[in-house]
Coordinates of C-alpha atoms in Angstrom, one line a residue:
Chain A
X1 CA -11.8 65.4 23.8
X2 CA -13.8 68.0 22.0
X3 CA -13.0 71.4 21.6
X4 CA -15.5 73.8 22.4
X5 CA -13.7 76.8 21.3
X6 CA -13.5 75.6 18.3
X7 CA -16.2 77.6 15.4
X8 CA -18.0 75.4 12.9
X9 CA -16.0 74.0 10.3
X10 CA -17.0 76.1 7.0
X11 CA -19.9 73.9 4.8
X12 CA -18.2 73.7 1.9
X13 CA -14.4 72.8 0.4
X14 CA -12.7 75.8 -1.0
X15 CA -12.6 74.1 -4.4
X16 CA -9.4 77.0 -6.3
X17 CA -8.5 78.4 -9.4
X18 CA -8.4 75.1 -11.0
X19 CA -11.9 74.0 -9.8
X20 CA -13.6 77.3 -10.6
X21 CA -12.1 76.3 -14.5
X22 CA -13.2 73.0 -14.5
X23 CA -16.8 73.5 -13.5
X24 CA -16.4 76.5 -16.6
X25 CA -15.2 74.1 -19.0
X26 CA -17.8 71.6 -18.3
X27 CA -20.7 74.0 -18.3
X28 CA -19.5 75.6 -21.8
X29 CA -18.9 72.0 -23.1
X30 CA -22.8 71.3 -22.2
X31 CA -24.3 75.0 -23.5
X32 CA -22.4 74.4 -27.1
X33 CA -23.5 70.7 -27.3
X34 CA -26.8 71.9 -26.6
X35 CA -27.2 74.7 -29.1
X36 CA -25.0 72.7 -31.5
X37 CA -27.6 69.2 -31.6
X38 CA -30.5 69.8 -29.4
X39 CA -34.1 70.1 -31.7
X40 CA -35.3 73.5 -31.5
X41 CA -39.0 73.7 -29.4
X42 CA -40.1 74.7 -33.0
X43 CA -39.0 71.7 -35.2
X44 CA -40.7 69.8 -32.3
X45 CA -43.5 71.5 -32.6
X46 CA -43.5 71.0 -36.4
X47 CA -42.7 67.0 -36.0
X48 CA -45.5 66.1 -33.6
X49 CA -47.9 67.7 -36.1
X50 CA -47.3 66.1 -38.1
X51 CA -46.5 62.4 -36.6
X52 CA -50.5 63.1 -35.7
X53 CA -51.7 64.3 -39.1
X54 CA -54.4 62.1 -40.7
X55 CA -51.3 59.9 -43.1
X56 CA -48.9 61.1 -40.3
X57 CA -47.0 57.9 -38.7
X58 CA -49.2 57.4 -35.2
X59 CA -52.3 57.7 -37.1
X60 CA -51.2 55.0 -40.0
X61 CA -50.1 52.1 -36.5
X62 CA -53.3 51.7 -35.5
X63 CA -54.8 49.7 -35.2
X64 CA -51.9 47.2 -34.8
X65 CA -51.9 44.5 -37.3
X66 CA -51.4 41.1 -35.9
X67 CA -52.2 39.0 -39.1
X68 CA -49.0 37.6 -39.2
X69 CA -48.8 36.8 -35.8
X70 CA -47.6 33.0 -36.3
X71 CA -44.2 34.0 -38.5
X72 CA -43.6 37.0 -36.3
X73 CA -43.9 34.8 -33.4
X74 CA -41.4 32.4 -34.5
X75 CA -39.2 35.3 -35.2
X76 CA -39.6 36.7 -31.8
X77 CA -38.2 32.8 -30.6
X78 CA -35.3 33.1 -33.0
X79 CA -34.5 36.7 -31.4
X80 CA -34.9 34.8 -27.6
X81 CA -32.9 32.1 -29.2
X82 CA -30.0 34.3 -30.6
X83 CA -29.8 36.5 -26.9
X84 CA -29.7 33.1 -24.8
X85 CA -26.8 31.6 -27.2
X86 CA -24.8 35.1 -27.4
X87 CA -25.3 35.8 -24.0
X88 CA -24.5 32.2 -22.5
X89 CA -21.2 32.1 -24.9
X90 CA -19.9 35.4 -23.7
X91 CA -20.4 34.7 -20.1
X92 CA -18.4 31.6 -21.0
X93 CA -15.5 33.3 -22.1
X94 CA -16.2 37.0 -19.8
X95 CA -14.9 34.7 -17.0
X96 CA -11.4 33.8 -18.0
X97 CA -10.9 37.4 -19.4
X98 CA -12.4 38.9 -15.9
X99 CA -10.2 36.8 -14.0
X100 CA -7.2 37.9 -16.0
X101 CA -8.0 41.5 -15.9
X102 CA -7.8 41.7 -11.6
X103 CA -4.9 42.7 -10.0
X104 CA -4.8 39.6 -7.2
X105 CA -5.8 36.7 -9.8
X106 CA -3.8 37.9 -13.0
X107 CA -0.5 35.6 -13.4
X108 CA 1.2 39.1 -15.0
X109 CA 1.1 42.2 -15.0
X110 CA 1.2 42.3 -18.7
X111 CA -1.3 39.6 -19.0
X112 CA -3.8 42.4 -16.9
X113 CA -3.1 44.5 -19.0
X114 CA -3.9 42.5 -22.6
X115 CA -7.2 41.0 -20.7
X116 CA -8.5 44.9 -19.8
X117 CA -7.6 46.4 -23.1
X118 CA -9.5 43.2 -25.1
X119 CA -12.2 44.0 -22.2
X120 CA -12.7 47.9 -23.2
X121 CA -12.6 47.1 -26.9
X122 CA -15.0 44.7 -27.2
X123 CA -17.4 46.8 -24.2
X124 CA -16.9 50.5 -26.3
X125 CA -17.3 49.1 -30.0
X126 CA -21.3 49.2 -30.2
X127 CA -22.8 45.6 -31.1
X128 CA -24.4 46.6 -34.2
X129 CA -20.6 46.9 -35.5
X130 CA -19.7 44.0 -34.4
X131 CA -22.8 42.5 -36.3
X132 CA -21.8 44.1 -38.9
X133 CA -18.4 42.4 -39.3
X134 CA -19.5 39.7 -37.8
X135 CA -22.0 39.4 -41.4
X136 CA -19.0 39.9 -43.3
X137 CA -17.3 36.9 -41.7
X138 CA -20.1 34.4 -41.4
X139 CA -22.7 35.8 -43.7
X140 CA -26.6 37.1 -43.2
X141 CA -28.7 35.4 -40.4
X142 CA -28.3 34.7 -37.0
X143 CA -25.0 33.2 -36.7
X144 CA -23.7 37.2 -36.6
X145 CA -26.2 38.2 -34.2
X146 CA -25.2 35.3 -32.0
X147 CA -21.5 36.5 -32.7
X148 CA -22.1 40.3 -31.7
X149 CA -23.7 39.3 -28.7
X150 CA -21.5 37.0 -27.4
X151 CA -18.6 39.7 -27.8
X152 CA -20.9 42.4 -26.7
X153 CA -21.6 40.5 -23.5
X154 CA -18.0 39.2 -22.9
X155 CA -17.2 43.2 -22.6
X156 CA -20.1 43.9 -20.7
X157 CA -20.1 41.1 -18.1
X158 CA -16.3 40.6 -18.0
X159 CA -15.7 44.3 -16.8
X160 CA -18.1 43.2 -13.8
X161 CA -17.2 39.9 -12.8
X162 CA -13.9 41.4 -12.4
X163 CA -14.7 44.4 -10.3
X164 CA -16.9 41.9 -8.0
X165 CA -13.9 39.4 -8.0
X166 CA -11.7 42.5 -6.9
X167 CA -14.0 43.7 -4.1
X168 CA -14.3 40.1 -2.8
X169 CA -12.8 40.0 1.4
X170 CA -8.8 39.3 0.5
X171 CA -8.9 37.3 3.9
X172 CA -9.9 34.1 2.5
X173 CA -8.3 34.4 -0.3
X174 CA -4.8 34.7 2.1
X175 CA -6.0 32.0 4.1
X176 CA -5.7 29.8 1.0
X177 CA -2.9 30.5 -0.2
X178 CA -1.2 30.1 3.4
X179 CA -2.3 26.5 2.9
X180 CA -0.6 26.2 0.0
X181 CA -3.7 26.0 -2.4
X182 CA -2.9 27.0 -6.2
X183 CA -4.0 30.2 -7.8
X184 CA -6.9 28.2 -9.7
X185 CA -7.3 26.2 -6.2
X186 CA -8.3 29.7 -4.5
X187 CA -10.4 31.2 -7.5
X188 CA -12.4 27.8 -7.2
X189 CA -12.4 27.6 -3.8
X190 CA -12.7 31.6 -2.3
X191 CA -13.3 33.7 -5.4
X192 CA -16.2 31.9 -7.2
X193 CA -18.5 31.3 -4.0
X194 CA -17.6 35.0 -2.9
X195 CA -18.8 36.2 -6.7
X196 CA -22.1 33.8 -6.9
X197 CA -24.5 36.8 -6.1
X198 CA -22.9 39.3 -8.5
X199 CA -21.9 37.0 -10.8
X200 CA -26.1 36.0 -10.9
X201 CA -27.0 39.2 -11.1
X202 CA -24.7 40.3 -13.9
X203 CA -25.6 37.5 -16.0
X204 CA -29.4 38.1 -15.5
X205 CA -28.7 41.5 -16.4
X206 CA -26.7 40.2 -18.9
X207 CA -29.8 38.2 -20.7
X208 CA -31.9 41.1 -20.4
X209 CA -30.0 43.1 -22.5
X210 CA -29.6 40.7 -25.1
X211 CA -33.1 40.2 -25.5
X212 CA -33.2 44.1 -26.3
X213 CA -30.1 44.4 -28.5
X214 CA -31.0 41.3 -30.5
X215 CA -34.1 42.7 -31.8
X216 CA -31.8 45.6 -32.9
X217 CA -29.6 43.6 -34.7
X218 CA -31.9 42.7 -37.2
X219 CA -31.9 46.1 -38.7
X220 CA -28.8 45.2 -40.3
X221 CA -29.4 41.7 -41.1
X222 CA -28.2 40.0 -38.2
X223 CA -31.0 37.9 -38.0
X224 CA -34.3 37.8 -35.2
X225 CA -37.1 40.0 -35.0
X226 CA -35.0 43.2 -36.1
X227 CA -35.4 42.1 -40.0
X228 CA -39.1 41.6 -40.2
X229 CA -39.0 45.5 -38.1
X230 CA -36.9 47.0 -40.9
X231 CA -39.3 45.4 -43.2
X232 CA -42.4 46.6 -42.2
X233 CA -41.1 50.2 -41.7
X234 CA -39.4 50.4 -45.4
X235 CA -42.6 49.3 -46.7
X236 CA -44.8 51.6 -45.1
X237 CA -47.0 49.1 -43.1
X238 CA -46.6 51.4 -40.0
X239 CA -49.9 49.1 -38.0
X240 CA -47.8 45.2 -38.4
X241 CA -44.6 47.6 -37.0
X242 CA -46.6 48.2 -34.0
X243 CA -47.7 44.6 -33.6
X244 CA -44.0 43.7 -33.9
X245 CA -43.1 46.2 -31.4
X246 CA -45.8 45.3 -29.0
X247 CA -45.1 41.3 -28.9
X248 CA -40.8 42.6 -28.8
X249 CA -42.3 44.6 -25.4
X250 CA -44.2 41.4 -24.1
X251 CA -41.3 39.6 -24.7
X252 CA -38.3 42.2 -22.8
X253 CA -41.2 42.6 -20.3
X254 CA -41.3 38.6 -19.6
X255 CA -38.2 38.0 -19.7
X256 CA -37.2 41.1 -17.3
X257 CA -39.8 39.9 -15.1
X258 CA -38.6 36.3 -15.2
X259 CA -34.8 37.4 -14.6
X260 CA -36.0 39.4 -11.7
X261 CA -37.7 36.8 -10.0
X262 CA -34.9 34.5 -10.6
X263 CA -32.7 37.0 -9.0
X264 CA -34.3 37.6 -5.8
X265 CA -34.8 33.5 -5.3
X266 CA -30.9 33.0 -5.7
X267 CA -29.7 36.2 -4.3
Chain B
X1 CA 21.0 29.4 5.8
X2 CA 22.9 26.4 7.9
X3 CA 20.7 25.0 10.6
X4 CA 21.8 26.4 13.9
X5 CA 22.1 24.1 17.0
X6 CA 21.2 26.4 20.4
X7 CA 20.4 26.3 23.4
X8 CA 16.7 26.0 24.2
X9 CA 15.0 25.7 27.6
X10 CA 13.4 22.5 28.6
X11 CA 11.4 21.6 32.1
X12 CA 14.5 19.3 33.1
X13 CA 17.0 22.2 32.8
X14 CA 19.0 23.6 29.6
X15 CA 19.8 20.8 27.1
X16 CA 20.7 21.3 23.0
X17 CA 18.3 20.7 20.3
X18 CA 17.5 21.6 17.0
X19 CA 15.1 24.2 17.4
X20 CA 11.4 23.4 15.0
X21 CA 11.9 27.4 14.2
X22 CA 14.9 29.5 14.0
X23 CA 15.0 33.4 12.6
X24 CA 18.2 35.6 12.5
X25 CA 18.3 39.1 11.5
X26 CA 15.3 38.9 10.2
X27 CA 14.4 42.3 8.9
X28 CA 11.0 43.9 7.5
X29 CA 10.3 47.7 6.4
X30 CA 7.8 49.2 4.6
X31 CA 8.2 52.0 2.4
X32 CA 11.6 53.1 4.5
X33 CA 9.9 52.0 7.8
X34 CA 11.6 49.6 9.6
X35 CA 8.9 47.4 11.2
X36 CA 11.5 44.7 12.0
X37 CA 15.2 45.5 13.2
X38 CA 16.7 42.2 13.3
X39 CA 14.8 39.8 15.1
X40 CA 16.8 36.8 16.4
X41 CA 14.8 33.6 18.2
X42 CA 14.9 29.9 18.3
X43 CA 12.0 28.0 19.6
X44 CA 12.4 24.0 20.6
X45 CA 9.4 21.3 18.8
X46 CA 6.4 20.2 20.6
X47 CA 6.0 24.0 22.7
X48 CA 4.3 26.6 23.0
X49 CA 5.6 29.7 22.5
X50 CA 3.8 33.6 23.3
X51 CA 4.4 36.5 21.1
X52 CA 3.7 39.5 22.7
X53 CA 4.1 43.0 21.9
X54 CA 1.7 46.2 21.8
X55 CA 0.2 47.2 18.8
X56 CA 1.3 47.9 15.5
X57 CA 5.1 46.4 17.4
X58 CA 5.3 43.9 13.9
X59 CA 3.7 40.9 15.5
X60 CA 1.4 39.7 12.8
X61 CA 3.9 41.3 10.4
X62 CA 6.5 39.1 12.0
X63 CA 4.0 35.9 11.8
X64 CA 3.4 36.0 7.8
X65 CA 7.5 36.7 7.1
X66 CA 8.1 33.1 8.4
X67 CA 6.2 31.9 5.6
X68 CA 6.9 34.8 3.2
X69 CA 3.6 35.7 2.6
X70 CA 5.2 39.3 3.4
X71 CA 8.9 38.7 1.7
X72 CA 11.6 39.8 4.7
X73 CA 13.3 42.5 3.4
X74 CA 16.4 40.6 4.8
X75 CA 17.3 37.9 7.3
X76 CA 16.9 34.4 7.6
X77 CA 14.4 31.8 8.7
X78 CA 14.6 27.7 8.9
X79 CA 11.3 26.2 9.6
X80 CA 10.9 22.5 9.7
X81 CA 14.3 22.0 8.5
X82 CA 13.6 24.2 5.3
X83 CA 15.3 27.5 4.7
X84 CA 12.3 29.2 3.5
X85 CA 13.7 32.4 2.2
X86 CA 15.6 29.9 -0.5
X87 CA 12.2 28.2 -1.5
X88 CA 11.1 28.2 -5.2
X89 CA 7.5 29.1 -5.4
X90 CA 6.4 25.2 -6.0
X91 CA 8.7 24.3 -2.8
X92 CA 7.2 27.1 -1.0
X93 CA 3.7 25.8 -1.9
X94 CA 4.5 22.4 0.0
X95 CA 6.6 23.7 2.9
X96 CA 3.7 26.3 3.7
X97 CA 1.1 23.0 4.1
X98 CA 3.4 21.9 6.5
X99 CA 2.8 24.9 8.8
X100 CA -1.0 25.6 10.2
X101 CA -2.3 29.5 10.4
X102 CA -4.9 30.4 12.6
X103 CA -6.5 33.9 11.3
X104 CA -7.6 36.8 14.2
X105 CA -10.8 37.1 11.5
X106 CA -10.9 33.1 11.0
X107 CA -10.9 34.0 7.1
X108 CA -13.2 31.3 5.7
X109 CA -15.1 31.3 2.6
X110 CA -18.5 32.6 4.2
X111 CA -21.1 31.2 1.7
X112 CA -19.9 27.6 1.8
X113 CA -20.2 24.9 4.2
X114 CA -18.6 24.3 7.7
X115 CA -17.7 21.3 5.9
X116 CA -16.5 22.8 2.1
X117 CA -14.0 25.2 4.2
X118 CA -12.2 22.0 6.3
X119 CA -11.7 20.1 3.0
X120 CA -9.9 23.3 1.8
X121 CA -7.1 22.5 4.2
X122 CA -6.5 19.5 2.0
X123 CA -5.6 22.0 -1.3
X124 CA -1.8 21.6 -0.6
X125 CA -1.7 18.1 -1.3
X126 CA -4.9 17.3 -3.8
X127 CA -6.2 20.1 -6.4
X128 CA -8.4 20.5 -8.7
X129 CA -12.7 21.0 -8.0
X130 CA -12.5 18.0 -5.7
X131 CA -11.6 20.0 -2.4
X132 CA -13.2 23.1 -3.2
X133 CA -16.7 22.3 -2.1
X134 CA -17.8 19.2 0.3
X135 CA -20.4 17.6 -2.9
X136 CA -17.5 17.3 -4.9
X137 CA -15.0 15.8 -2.3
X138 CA -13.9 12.0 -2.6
X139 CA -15.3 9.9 0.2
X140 CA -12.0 9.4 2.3
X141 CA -11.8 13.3 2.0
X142 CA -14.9 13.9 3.6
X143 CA -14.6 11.5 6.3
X144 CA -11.3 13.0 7.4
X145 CA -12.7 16.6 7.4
X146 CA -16.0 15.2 9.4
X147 CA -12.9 14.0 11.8
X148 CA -11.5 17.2 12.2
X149 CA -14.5 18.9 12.6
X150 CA -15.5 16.1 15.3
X151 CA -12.3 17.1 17.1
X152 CA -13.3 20.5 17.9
X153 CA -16.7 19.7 18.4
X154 CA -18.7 21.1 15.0
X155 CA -19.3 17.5 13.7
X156 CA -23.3 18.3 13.8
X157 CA -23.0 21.4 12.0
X158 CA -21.2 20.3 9.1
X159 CA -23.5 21.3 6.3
X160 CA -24.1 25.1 8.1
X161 CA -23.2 27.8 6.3
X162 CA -20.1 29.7 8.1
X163 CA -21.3 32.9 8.2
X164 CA -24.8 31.5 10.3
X165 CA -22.4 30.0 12.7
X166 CA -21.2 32.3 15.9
X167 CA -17.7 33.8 16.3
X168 CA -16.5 31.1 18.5
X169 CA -18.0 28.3 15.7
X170 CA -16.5 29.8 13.3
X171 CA -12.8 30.2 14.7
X172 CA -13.3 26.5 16.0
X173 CA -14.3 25.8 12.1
X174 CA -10.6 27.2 10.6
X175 CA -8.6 25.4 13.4
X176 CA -10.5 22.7 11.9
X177 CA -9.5 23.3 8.1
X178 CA -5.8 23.7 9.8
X179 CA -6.2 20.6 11.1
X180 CA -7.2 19.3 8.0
X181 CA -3.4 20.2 6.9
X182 CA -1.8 17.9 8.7
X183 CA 0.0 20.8 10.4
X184 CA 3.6 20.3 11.8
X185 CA 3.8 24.1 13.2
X186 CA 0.8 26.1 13.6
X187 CA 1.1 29.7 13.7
X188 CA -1.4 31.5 15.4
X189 CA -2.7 35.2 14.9
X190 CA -4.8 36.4 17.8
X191 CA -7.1 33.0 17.8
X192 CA -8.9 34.9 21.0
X193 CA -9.4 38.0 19.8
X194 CA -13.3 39.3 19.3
X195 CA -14.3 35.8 21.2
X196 CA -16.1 36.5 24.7
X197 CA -13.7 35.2 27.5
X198 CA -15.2 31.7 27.4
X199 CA -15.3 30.9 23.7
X200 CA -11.2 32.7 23.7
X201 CA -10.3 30.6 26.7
X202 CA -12.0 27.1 25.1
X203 CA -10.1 28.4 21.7
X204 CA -6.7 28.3 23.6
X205 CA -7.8 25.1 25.2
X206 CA -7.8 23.2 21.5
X207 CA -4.5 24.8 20.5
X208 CA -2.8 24.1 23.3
X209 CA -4.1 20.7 23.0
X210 CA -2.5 19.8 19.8
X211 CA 0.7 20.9 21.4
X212 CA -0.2 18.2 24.4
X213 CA -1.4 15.7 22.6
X214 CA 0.2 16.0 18.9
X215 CA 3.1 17.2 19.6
X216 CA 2.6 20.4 17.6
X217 CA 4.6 23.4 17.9
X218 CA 2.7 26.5 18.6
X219 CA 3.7 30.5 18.3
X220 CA 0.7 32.4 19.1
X221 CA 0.0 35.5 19.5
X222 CA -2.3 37.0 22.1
X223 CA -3.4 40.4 23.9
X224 CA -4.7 38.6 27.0
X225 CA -1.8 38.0 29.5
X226 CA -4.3 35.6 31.5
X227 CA -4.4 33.6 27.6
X228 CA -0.4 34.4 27.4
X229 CA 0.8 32.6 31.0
X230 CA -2.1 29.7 31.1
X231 CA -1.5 28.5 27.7
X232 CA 2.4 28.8 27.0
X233 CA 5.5 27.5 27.6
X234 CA 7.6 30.6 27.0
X235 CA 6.9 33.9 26.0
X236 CA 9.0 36.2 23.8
X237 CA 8.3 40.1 23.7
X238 CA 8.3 42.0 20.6
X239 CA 9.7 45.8 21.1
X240 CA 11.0 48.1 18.7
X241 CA 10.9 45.9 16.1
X242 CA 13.5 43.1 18.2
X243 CA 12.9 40.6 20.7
X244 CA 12.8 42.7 23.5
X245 CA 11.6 39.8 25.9
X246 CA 12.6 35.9 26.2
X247 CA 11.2 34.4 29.3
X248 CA 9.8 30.6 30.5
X249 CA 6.3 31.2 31.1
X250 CA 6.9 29.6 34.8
X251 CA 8.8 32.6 35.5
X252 CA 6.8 35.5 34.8
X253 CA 3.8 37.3 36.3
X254 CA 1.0 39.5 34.8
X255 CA 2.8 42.2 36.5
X256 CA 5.6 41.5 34.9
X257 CA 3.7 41.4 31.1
X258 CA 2.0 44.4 32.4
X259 CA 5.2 46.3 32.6
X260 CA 6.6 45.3 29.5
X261 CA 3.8 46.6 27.7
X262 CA 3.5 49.9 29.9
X263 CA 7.4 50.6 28.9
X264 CA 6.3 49.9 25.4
X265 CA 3.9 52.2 25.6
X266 CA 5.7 55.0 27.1
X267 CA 8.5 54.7 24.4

């Protein structure tokens, strides 16, 4: 029964000593990264000037130059090819790593742990490393790109298949194992079906980013769209850039919109 | 643990058999808390037996020891002739699709079939993707499932999704997939809990029913004393973390329920 004695309870949680340092440190970390990299209003000034300027870069794109729209086209396929090969590969393999990394599923404790670490390394090293070694193992071309992406995704998607295999209901999963079903019986049987939205979604997600980091990867010779890119700009033809990076638009935008669509038909 | 010969209570007066289930000093505490104190109880084949007790008295705690899916912190139990605290995980595996649960929150997959979640009750004895959906099920599998389902009266909606089917559907759906076990001793966890009083009473009817006609053995538990004296052959009482009541069901009144659960309460 309610009180009604009682005053209002304050708004706010005292939040200490320790809280009143914290919030310090954090707003000091953000003031010295600011003043240590931030562009000054002035350099900005000074760089929009001149990206404006009659040989400045804006001026020098257009009109964009689609001459060489059939090669760039078929490089533009390559890049769709390379994200769709990467990205199906590394949801391949994100799912045995994801299902190793969860408390409930993981045979051992030490096994979890092995699966997370492999998960965080391959999710915090950027994939234009990875292309990068990957060139040194298997050479120039798309082979790497496929590589980078595949171990890129494997990081991305296996840290959240296993959070959406950990937030599944546990009741099921009890259920199953009451019946005497065997660990891969249950993950077939309860986990999977639980996981089919998330896992969809993921993966779409998934795609979409490969499409966008595969043109990147060109830039250091990984293959796809990225080399002709590098090209263009190193040679100073500034107006076929922009045609590149108008038909790499066209082509995230489909392929967004596509994944989208999928998603709300499955989900 | 050696198989104990006692006493048990039959309609035609005391006689001696070897009880389906026996516990003895079974014990259970969590984190220092002793939940169970030493619970001691023998229950003859083919009955059903009530398990009463007020909440949070270590009912459903008591329920998942017998087949160690919460390990006893000490104590025996034989079940089906198998002293299961002695079972090696694979032996445990087999003895627990010997014994039926039925789940207060039904726990079934909810995305798959009425059908997929049946054939799961066959995981103990087949594995692999064959019995973890209903399209990849052999034909004899199927058929048998479709039987069990047919039995408690969900025959027609086989292919329905189990979260579009009601409460009372979808508890009539897992005593189905415990059918589908081949159950020798089904344990049962509030089966009529969140059903309206029609739906619970039909629920008992089925269980009580195997018992009749199948010669199961059957511990439920249940909060309705009306469920507790129309659908069991004895009840035991759960107090302080011991049998505190061990009565045939013939003898006792609501009144008397009533004031085992009003002493309960006081203490």
């Amino acid at each position: 029964m309610s009180d009604a004695s009682l005053p209002a309870p304050p708004r706010f949680r005292q939040i200490g000593l320790p809280g009143y340092v914290g919030l310090l440190v954090v707003g000091a970390l953000v003031v010295s990264s600011l003043a240590a990299t931030a562009p000054t209003m002035d350099k900005l000034a000074r760089g929009l000037t001149r990206l404006f300027a009659p040989s400045g870069l804006f001026t020098q794109m257009f009109p964009p130059d689609f001459s060489r729209i059939g090669p760039i086209s078929w490089k533009l396929l390559e890049t769709l090819q390379m994200a769709v090969a990467g990205c199906f590969l590394g949801l391949i393999f994100a799912l045995p790593f994801a299902i190793l990394a969860t408390d409930r599923l993981s045979p051992h404790p030490l096994v979890r742990t092995v699966a997370r670490a492999v998960i965080a390394l391959f999710r915090t090293v950027p994939d234009l490393v990875w292309a990068i070694i990957f060139i040194i193992i298997v050479g120039l071309g798309p082979a790497a790109g496929v590589l980078a992406i595949m171990v890129d995704k494997i990081g991305f998607a296996g840290r959240f298949f296993a959070e959406a295999m950990e937030e599944t209901d546990p009741g099921p999963q009890d259920a199953l194992r009451a019946i005497g079903a065997s660990r891969l019986g249950i993950i077939g049987s309860a986990v999977l079906p639980a996981c089919l939205p998330s896992f969809t979604a993921t993966s779409l997600f998934a795609l979409e980013k490969s499409v966008r980091g595969s043109a990147a990867l060109g830039l250091v010779g990984a293959g796809g769209i990225g080399v002709d890119l590098k090209v263009a700009f190193d040679l100073f033809n500034y107006d076929e850039a922009l045609a590149i990076i108008l038909m790499l638009l066209a082509l995230v935008i489909a392929v967004e919109q596509g994944s989208g669509w999928i998603r709300r038909k499955l989900i | 643990m050696n198989a104990p010969v006692l006493p048990v209570r039959a309609e035609a007066g005391s006689t001696l058999v070897e009880p389906v289930l026996a516990v003895q000093g079974l014990t259970k505490a969590f984190a220092g808390t002793g939940i169970l104190r030493g619970v001691d109880f023998a229950l003859a084949p083919g009955q059903s037996t009530a398990l009463i007790g007020a909440n949070g008295s270590g009912k459903s705690t008591l329920l998942r020891c017998l087949v160690r899916l919460v390990e006893p912190t000490s104590g025996g139990v034989l079940m089906l002739g198998q002293d299961v605290g002695a079972l090696s995980p694979r032996a445990l595996r087999r003895f627990r699709a010997r014994v039926g649960i039925v789940w207060q929150k039904h726990n079934l997959v909810p995305r798959l079939s009425a059908l997929s979640n049946v054939i799961h009750g066959a995981q103990a004895r087949m594995s692999g993707p064959r019995v973890w959906t209903q399209a990849l099920a052999p034909a004899q599998v199927r058929a048998e499932a479709m039987a069990c389902l047919a039995r408690v009266g969900l025959a027609d909606r086989a292919l329905a999704r189990v979260d579009s089917l009601s409460g009372g559907q979808s508890q009539r759906v897992a005593i189905a997939r415990m059918l589908m076990q081949r159950p020798e001793f089904i344990l049962a966890d509030e089966p009529d809990a969140s059903l309206d009083p029609q739906t619970g009473q039909e629920v008992m009817e089925l269980l009580l029913g195997l018992v009749r006609q199948d010669g199961l053995s059957l511990l439920v538990i249940s909060h309705r004393l009306e469920h507790t004296l129309a659908f069991s052959d004895r009840i035991l009482g759960l107090a302080q973390g011991r049998i505190a009541l061990d009565m045939p069901t013939p003898a006792a009144s609501a009144g008397e329920l009533r004031r085992f659960f009003d002493h309960e309460a006081a203490a």
